[in-house]
Short mmCIF file of C-alpha atoms in Angstrom, two decimals:
data_model
loop_
_atom_site.label_atom_id
_atom_site.label_comp_id
_atom_site.label_asym_id
_atom_site.label_seq_id
_atom_site.Cartn_x
_atom_site.Cartn_y
_atom_site.Cartn_z
CA MET A 525 0.00 0.00 0.00
CA ASN A 526 1.24 3.45 -0.73
CA GLU A 527 2.04 6.04 1.92
CA LEU A 528 -1.33 7.77 1.43
CA THR A 529 -3.35 4.83 2.72
CA LYS A 530 -4.21 5.00 6.40
CA PHE A 531 -4.82 1.32 7.09
CA THR A 532 -3.18 -0.67 9.84
CA LYS A 533 0.03 -1.93 8.29
CA GLY A 534 1.31 -5.45 8.36
CA ILE A 535 -0.10 -8.86 7.77
CA TRP A 536 -3.50 -9.50 9.34
CA ASP A 537 -4.04 -12.92 10.87
CA TRP A 538 -6.78 -14.48 12.95
CA GLU A 539 -7.24 -16.96 15.78
CA HIS A 540 -9.97 -17.98 18.16
CA ASP A 541 -10.25 -15.53 21.06
CA ASP A 542 -8.68 -16.77 24.31
CA CYS A 543 -11.77 -15.75 26.29
CA THR A 544 -14.34 -17.66 24.27
CA SER A 545 -14.16 -20.30 21.56
CA SER A 546 -17.09 -18.72 19.67
CA MET A 547 -15.30 -15.42 18.94
CA ILE A 548 -12.49 -14.94 16.44
CA GLN A 549 -9.94 -12.15 16.81
CA VAL A 550 -8.28 -10.61 13.72
CA ASP A 551 -5.01 -8.84 14.58
CA SER A 552 -2.19 -7.17 12.67
CA ASP A 553 1.34 -8.49 12.99
CA ILE A 554 2.13 -5.50 15.23
CA GLY A 555 -0.59 -6.45 17.73
CA VAL A 556 -3.37 -4.07 16.66
CA SER A 557 -6.84 -5.59 16.95
CA ILE A 558 -8.70 -5.31 13.63
CA ALA A 559 -11.98 -7.12 14.38
CA ARG A 560 -13.81 -9.61 16.56
CA LEU A 561 -16.04 -11.97 14.61
CA GLN A 562 -18.14 -15.08 14.95
CA SER A 563 -17.50 -16.56 11.52
CA GLU A 564 -14.26 -18.11 10.31
CA ASN A 565 -15.35 -17.27 6.75
CA ASP A 566 -15.48 -13.56 7.68
CA ALA A 567 -12.07 -13.91 9.32
CA TYR A 568 -10.59 -15.38 6.13
CA LEU A 569 -11.95 -12.45 4.09
CA ILE A 570 -10.91 -9.73 6.53
CA SER A 571 -7.41 -11.15 7.03
CA ALA A 572 -6.92 -11.18 3.24
CA ALA A 573 -8.07 -7.56 2.84
CA PRO A 574 -4.63 -5.87 2.91
CA GLU A 575 -3.27 -8.21 0.24
CA MET A 576 -6.39 -7.83 -1.91
CA TYR A 577 -6.19 -4.04 -1.64
CA GLU A 578 -2.53 -4.06 -2.65
CA LEU A 579 -3.19 -6.28 -5.67
CA LEU A 580 -6.16 -4.18 -6.80
CA GLU A 581 -4.08 -1.04 -6.42
CA PHE A 582 -1.36 -2.60 -8.59
CA ILE A 583 -3.85 -3.70 -11.26
CA ALA A 584 -5.57 -0.30 -11.30
CA ASN A 585 -2.23 1.43 -11.90
CA ALA A 586 -0.79 -1.06 -14.42
CA PRO A 587 -1.19 0.33 -17.95
CA LEU A 588 -2.34 -2.86 -19.65
CA ALA A 589 -3.49 -5.03 -16.74
CA ALA A 590 -7.25 -4.62 -16.99
CA PRO A 591 -8.27 -1.48 -18.85
CA HIS A 592 -11.91 -2.55 -19.04
CA LYS A 593 -12.07 -2.91 -15.23
CA ALA A 594 -9.80 -0.01 -14.18
CA VAL A 595 -12.67 2.39 -13.41
CA GLU A 596 -14.50 -0.22 -11.31
CA ILE A 597 -11.32 -1.14 -9.46
CA LYS A 598 -10.52 2.50 -8.71
CA LYS A 599 -14.05 3.01 -7.34
CA LEU A 600 -13.69 -0.08 -5.16
CA LEU A 601 -10.35 1.15 -3.82
CA ALA A 602 -11.90 4.57 -3.07
CA LYS A 603 -14.74 2.81 -1.24
CA ALA A 604 -12.20 0.85 0.83
CA ARG A 605 -10.52 4.14 1.76
CA GLY A 606 -13.87 5.62 2.83
CA GLU A 607 -13.97 8.13 -0.01
CA LEU A 608 -17.33 7.01 -1.46
#
């Protein structure tokens, strides 16, 4: 991610919360709590978010990567940044 993004840096990973087996904690690799969830499927998606954002950002800025999808990708990235 570029320096303009204001997301929690690092790899996001998840594990079952120590307090209860029904909750899942998503944390960054620097110990910042990202989310508490009840679904492992949600945890998979949220923990992949930084990598997905980075790849979409790369595709949106690559000249020939996906010209027919560039506008949609840029809108999605803006939505992820809270700009839409």
